[in-house]
CSV table of C-alpha atoms and ligand atoms in Angstrom, one decimal:
chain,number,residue,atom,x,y,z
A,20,UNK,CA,-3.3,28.3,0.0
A,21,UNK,CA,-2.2,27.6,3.3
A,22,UNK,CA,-1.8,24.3,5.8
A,23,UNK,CA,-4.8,24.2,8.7
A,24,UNK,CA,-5.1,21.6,11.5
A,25,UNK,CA,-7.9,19.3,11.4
A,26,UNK,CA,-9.3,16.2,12.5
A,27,UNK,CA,-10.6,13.9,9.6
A,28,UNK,CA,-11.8,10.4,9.2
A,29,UNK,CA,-10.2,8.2,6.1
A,30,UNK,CA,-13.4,5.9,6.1
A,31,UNK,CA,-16.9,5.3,7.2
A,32,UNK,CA,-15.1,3.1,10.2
A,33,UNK,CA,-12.1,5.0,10.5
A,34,UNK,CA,-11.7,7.0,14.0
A,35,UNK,CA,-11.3,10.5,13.5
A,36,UNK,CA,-7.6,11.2,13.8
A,37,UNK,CA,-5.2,14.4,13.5
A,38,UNK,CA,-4.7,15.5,10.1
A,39,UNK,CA,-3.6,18.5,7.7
A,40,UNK,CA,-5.8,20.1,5.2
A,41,UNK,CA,-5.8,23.0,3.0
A,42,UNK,CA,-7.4,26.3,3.2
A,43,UNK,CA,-7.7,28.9,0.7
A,44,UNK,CA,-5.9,32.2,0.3
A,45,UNK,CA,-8.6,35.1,1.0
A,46,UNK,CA,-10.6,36.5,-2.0
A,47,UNK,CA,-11.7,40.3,-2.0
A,48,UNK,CA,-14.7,39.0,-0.4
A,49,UNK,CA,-13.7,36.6,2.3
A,50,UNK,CA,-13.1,36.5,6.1
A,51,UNK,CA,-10.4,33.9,7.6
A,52,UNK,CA,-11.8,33.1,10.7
A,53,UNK,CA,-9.6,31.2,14.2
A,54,UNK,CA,-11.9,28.4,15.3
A,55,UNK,CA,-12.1,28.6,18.9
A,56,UNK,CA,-14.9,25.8,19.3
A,57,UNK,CA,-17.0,23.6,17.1
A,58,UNK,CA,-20.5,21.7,18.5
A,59,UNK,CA,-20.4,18.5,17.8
A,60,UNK,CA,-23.5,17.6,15.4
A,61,UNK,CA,-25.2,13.9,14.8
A,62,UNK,CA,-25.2,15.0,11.9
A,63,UNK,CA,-21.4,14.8,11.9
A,64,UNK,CA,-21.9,11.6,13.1
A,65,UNK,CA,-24.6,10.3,10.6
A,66,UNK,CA,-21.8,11.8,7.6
A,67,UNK,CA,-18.9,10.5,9.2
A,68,UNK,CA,-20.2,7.2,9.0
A,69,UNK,CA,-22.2,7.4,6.0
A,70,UNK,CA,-25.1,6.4,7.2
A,71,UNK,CA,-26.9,8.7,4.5
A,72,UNK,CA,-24.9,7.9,1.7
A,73,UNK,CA,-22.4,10.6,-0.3
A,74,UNK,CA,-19.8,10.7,1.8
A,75,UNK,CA,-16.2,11.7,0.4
A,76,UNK,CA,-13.1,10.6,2.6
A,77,UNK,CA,-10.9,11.9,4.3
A,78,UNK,CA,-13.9,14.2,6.0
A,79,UNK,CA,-13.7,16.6,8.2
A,80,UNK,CA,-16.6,17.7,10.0
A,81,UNK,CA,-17.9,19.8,12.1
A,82,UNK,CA,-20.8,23.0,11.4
A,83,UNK,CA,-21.7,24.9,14.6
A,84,UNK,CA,-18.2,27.0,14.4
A,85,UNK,CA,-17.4,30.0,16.4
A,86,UNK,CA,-13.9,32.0,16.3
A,87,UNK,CA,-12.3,35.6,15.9
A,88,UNK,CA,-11.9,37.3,13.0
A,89,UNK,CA,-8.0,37.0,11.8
A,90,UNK,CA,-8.2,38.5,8.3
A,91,UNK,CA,-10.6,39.9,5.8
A,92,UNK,CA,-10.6,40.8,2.5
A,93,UNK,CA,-10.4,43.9,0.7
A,94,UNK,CA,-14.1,44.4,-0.1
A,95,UNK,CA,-15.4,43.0,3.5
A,96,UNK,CA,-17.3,45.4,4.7
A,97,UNK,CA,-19.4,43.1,7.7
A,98,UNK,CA,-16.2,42.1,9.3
A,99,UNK,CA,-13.4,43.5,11.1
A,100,UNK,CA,-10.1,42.0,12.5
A,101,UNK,CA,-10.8,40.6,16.3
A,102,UNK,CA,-14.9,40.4,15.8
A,103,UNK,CA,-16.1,37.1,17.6
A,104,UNK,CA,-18.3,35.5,14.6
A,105,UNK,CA,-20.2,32.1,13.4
A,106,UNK,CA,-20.3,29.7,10.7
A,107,UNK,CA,-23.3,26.9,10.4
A,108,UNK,CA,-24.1,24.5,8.1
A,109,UNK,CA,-23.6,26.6,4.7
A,110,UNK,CA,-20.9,28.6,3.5
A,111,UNK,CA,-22.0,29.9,0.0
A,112,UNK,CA,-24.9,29.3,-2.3
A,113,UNK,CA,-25.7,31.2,-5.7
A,114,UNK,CA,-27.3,34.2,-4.4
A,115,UNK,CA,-29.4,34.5,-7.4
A,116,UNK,CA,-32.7,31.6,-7.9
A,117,UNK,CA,-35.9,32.4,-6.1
A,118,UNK,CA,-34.6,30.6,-2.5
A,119,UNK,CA,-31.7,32.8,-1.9
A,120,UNK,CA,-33.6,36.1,-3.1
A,121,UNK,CA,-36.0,35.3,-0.3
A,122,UNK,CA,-33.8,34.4,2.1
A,123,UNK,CA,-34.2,30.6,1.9
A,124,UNK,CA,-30.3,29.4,1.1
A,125,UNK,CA,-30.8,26.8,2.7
A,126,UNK,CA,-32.7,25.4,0.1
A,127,UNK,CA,-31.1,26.7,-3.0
A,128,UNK,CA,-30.3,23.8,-5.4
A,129,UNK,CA,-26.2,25.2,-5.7
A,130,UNK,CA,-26.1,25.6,-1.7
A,131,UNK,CA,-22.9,24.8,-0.5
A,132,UNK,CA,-22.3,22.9,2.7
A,133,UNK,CA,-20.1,23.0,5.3
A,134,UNK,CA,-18.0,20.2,5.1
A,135,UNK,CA,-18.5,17.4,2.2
A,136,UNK,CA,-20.0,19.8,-0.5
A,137,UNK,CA,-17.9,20.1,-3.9
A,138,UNK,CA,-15.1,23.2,-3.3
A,139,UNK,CA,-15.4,25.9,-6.0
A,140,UNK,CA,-12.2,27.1,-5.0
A,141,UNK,CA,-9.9,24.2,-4.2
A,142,UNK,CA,-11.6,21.4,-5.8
A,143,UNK,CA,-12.5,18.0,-3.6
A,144,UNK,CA,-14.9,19.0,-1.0
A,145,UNK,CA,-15.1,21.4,1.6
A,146,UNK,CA,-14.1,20.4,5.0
A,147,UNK,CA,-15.3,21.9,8.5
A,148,UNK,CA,-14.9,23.4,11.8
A,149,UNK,CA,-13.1,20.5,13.5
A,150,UNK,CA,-9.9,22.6,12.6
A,151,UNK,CA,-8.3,25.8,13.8
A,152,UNK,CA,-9.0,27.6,11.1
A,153,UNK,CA,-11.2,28.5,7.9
A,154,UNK,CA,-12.1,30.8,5.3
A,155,UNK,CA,-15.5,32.0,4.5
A,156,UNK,CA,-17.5,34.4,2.4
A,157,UNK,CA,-18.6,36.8,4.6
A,158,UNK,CA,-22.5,36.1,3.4
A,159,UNK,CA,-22.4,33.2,5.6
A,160,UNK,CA,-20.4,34.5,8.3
A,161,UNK,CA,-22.6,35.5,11.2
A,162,UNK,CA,-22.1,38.1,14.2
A,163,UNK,CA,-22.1,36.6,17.7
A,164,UNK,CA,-24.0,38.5,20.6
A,165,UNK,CA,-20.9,40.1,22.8
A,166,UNK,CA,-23.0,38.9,26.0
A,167,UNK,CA,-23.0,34.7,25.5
A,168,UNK,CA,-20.2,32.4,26.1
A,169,UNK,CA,-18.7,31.4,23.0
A,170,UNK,CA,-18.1,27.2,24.3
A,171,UNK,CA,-22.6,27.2,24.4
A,172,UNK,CA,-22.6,29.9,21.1
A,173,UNK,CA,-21.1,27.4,19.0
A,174,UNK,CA,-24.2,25.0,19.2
A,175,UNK,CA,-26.8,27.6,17.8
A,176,UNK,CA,-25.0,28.1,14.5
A,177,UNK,CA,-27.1,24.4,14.2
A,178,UNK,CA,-28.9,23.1,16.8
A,179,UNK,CA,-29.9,26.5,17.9
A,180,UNK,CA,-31.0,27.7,14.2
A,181,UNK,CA,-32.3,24.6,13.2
A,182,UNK,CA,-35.3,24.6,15.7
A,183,UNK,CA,-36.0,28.1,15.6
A,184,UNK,CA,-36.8,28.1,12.4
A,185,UNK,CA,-39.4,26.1,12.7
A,186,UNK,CA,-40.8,27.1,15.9
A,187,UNK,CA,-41.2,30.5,14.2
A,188,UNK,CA,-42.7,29.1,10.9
A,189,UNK,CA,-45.5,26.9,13.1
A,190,UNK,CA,-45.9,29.6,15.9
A,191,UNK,CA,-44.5,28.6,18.9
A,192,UNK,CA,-46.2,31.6,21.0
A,193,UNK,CA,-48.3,32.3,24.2
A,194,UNK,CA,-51.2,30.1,24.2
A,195,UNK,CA,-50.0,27.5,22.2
A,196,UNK,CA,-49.0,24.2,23.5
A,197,UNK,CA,-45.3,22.5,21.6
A,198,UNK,CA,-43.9,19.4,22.3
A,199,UNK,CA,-40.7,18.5,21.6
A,200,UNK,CA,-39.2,15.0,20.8
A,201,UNK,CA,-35.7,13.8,22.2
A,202,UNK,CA,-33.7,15.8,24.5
A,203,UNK,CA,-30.9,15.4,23.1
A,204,UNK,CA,-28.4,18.6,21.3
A,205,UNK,CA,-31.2,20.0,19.0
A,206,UNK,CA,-33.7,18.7,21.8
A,207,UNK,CA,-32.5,21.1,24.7
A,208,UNK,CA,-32.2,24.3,22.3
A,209,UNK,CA,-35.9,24.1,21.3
A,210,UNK,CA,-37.3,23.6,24.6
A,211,UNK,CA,-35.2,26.5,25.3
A,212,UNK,CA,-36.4,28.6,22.5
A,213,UNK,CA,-39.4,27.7,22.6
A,214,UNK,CA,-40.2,28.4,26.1
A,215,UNK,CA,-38.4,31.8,25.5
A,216,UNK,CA,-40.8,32.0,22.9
A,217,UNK,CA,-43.9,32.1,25.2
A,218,UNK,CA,-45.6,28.4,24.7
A,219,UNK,CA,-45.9,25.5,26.8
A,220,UNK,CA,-43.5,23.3,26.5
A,221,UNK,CA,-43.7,19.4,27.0
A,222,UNK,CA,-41.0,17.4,26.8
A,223,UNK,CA,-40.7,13.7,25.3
A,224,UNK,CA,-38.1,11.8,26.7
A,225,UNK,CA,-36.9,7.9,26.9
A,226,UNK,CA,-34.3,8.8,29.3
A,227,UNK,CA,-36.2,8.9,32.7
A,228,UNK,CA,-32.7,10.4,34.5
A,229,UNK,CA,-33.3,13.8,32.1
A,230,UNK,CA,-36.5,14.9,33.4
A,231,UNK,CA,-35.1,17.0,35.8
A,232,UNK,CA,-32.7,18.6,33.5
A,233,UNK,CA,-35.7,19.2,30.8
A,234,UNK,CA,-37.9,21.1,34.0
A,235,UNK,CA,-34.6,23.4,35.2
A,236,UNK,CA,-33.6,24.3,30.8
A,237,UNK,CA,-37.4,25.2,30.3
A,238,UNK,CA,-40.2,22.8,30.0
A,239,UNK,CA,-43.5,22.6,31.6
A,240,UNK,CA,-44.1,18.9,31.6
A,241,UNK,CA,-41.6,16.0,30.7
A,242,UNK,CA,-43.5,12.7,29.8
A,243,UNK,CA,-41.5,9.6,29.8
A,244,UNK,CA,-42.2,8.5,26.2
A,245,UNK,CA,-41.6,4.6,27.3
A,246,UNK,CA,-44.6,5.0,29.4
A,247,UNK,CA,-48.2,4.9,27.1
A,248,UNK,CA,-50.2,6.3,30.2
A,249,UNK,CA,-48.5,9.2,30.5
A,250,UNK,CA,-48.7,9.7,26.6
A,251,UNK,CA,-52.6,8.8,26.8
A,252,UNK,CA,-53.3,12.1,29.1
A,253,UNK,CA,-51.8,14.1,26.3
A,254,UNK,CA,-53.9,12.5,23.4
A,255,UNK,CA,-55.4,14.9,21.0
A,256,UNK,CA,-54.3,18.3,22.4
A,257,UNK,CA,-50.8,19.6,21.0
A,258,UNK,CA,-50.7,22.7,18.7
A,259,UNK,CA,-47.6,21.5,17.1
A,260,UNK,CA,-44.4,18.9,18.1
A,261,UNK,CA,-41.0,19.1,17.0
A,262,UNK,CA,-39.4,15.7,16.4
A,263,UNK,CA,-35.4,15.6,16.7
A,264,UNK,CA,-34.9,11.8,17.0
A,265,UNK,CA,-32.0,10.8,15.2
A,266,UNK,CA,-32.9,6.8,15.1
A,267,UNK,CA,-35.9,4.6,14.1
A,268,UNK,CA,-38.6,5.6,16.3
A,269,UNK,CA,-43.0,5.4,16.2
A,270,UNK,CA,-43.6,8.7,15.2
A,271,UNK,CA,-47.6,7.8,14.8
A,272,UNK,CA,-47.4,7.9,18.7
A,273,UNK,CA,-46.7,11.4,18.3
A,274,UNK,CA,-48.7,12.1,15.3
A,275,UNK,CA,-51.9,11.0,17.6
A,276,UNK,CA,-51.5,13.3,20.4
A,277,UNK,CA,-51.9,16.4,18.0
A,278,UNK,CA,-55.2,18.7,18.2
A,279,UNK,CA,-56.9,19.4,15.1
A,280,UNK,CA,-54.6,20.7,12.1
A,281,UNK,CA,-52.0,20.6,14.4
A,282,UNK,CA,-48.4,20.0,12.9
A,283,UNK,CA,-45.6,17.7,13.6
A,284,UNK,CA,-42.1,18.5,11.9
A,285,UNK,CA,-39.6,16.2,11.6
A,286,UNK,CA,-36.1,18.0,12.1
A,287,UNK,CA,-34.2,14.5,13.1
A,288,UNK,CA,-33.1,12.5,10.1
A,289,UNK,CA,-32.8,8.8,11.0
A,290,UNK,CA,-31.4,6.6,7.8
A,291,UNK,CA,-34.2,4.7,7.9
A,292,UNK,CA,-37.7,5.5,6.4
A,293,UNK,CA,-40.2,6.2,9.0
A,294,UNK,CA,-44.0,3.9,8.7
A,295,UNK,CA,-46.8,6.9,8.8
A,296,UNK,CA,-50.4,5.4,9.2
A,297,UNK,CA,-52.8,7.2,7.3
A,298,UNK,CA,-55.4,7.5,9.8
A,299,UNK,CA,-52.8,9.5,12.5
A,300,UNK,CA,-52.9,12.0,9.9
A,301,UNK,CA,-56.8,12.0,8.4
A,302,UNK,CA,-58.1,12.0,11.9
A,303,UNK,CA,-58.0,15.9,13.3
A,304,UNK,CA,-56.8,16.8,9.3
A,305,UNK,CA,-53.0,16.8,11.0
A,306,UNK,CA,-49.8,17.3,9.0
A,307,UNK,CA,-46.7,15.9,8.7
A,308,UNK,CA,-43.3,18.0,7.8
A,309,UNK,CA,-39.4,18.5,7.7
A,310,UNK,CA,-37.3,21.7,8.2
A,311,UNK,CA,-33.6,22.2,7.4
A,312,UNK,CA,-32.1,24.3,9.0
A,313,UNK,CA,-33.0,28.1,8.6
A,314,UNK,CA,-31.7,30.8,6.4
A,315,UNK,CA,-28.8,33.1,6.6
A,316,UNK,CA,-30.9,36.3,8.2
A,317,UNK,CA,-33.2,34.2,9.9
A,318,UNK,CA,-29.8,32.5,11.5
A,319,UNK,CA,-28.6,36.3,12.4
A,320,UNK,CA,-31.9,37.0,13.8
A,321,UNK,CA,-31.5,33.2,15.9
A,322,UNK,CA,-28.3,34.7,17.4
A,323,UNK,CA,-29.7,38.2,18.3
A,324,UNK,CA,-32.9,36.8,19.9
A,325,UNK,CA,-30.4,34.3,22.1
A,326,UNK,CA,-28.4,37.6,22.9
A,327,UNK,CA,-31.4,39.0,24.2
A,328,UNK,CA,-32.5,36.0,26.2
A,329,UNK,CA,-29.2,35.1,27.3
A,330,UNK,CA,-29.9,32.0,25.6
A,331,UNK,CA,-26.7,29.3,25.2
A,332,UNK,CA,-26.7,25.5,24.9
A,333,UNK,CA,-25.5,23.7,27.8
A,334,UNK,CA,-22.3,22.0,26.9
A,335,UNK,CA,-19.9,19.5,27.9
A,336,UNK,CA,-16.2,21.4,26.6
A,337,UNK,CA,-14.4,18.5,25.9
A,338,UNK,CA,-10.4,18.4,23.5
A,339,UNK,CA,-10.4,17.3,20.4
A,340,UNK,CA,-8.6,14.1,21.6
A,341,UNK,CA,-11.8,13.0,23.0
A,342,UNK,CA,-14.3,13.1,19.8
A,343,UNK,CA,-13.9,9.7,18.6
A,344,UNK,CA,-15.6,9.0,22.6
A,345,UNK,CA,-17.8,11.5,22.3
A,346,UNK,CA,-19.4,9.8,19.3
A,347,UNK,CA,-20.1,6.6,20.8
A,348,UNK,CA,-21.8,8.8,24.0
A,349,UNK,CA,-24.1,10.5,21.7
A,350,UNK,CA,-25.2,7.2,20.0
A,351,UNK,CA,-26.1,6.3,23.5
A,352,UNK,CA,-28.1,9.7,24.0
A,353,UNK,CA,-25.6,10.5,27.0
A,354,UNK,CA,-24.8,13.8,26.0
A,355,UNK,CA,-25.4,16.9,28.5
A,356,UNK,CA,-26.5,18.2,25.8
A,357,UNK,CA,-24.1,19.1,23.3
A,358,UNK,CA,-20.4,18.7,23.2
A,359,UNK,CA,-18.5,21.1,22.3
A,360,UNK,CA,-14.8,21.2,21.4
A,361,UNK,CA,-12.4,23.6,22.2
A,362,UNK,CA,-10.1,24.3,19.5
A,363,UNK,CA,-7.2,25.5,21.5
A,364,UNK,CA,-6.6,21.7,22.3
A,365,UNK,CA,-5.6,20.9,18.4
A,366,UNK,CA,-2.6,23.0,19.2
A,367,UNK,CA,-1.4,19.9,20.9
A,368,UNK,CA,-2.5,16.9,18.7
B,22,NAP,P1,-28.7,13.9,19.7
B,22,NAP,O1,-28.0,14.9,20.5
B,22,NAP,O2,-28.1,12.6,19.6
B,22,NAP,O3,-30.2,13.9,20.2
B,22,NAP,C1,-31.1,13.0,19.7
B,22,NAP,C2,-32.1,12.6,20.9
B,22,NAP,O4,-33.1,11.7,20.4
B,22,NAP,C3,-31.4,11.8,22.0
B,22,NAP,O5,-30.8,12.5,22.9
B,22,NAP,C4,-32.6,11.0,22.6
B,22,NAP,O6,-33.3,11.8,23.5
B,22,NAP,C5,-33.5,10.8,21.4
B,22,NAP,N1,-33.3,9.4,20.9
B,22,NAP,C6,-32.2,8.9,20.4
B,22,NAP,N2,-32.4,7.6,20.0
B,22,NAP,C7,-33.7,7.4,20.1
B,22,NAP,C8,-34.6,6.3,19.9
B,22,NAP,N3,-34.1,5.2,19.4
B,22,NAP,N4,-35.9,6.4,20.2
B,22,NAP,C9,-36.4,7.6,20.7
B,22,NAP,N5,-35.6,8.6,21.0
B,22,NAP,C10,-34.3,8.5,20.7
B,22,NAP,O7,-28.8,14.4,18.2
B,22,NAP,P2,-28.9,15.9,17.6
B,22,NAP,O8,-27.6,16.5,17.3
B,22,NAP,O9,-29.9,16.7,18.4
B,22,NAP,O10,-29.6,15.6,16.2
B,22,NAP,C11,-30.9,14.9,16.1
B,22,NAP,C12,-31.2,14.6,14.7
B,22,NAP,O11,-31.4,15.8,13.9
B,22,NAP,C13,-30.1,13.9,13.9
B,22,NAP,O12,-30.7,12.9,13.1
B,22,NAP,C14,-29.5,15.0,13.1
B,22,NAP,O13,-28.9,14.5,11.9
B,22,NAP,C15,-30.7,15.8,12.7
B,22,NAP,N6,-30.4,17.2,12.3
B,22,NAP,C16,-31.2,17.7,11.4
B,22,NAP,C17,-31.1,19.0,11.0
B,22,NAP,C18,-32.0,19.7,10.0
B,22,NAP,O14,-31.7,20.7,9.5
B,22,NAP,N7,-33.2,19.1,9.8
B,22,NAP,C19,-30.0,19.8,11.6
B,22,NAP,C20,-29.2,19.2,12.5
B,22,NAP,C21,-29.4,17.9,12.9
B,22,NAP,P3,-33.9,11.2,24.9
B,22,NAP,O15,-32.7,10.7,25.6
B,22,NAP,O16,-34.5,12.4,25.5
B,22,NAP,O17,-34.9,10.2,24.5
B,23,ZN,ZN1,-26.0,20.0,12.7
């Protein structure tokens, strides 16, 4: 075992504050990894404050991690000392039910998360990124395109993966026409990936000061979602919409503008339950879903496709010293459009 850095919160209203936590000596099998940045999730924010339930204090959070490679052990075979690698939302699972054989992990029932899971190895829970260092099997450790700055990498380890997937799984291609909900951190990376992906993108906003921003990342047409006329012109006619809103929010507004059997997934996890009115679903025999995050290989084939797109989130590189503000921006939706925290700065707290 050895002393790493962190920042941790004691309680559900507790700032985040400088802190020491322990990380495991390496087994045959793991790679000890220098955090250079970590997005800032919120998620992190929804578990920090227990707004879900389940939290364990002191927590540290923290899951879109990138960082060198400082040590492996003797049976890594992935990883070598100096290679610039990820971490999302998972670091182990079982590797042996039905979910992990076909590459679904992030569904297996003994998944382990992040930060707040129960430790195998140490006991309590896991902690995450918001550190400078960690230790991970190298299942879950993922290779980082050489090409992409590492401050906008860190974001696609969850915001990145966690609308891709699901873009994929619907068919976000040519022809097709995708909205997405909230431009907020996962907001920005599906318009993004999406547009990459060869669909038209439409953006729904309530921020009228972001439409500018959603035109120049990607989309084709921003509606202001305040505004019903605009929403009316799109009535009936989307192939499939991607909802990332993290609060209480109409989704049957959304629900009605989809074609027939077109899809809405919900990726955005207020606390509250959402109200679904039958009829936005019967009429046009439309769906409703969720998606969470995206499995280990589909996460590796995330990163390639960004490498070869020269895909990165845009991000506002902020010290750890300033994550307790940070917070209370995102809550506000005034993020541009993910933070994300340089590591370097814990040197100093
Ligand atoms: P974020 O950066 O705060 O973005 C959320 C966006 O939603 C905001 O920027 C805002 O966009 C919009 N919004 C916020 N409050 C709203 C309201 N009351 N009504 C309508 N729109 C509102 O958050 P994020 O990091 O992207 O995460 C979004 C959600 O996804 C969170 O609930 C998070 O926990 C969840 N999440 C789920 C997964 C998964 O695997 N399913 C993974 C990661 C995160 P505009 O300003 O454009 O309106
Ligand atoms: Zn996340």
């Amino acid at each position: 075992m050895y002393n790493a850095k962190a920042y941790s919160a004691a309680s559900a209203t507790a700032p985040l504050a400088a802190d020491s936590i322990e990380r495991r000596d390496l087994t045959e099998t793991d790679v000890q990894i220098e955090i250079l940045f970590c997005g800032i999730c919120h998620s992190d924010l929804h578990m920090v404050r227990d707004e879900w339930g389940g939290a364990v204090y002191p927590i540290v959070p923290g899951h879109e991690i990138v960082g060198r490679v400082t040590q492996v052990g003797s049976a890594v075979t992935k990883f070598k000392f100096g290679d610039q690698v990820g971490v999302g939302c998972m670091v182990d699972s079982d590797g042996t039910c039905r979910q992990c054989k076909e590459g679904f992990e992030q569904f297996c029932p003994n998944m382990t998360l992040t930060y707040n899971s129960p430790d195998k190895h140490l006991g309590g829970v896991t902690y995450g990124g918001y550190s400078d260092s960690v230790v991970v099997d190298q299942r879950f450790v993922l290779r980082v395109p050489p090409n992409l700055d590492l401050a906008g990498v860190a974001p696609l380890l969850c915001a990145g993966i966690t609308t891709y997937s699901p873009l994929r799984h619907w068919g976000a291609i040519e022809g097709k026409k995708v909205g997405v909900v909230g431009l907020g951190g996962l907001g920005h990376m599906g318009v993004k990936l999406a547009h990459a992906m060869g669909a038209h993108v439409v953006v729904f906003t309530t921020s009228e000061g972001k439409k500018e921003d959603a035109l120049r990342i990607g989309a084709h047409e921003v509606v202001v979602s305040r505004n019903p006329d605009e929403m009316q012109q799109h009535m009936g006619s989307f192939d499939f919409i991607l909802d990332t809103v993290a609060a209480d929010h109409d989704i049957n507004a959304y629900l009605n503008l989809l074609a027939r059997d077109g899809n809405l997934t919900l990726v955005g996890a207020p606390p509250k339950p959402l109200e679904v009115a039958a009829f936005s679903l019967i009429i046009g025999r439309r769906s409703l879903s969720g998606s969470n995050i995206g499995g280990i290989a589909e996460t590796q084939e995330m990163l390639d496709f960004c490498g070869e797109h020269n895909i990165t989130a845009d991000v506002e590189v902020i010290p750890i010293q300033q994550v307790n503000e940070a917070y209370d921006r995102l809550l506000k939706s005034d993020v541009k459009y993910r933070f994300s925290i340089d590591m370097a700065s814990l040197k100093s707290a």
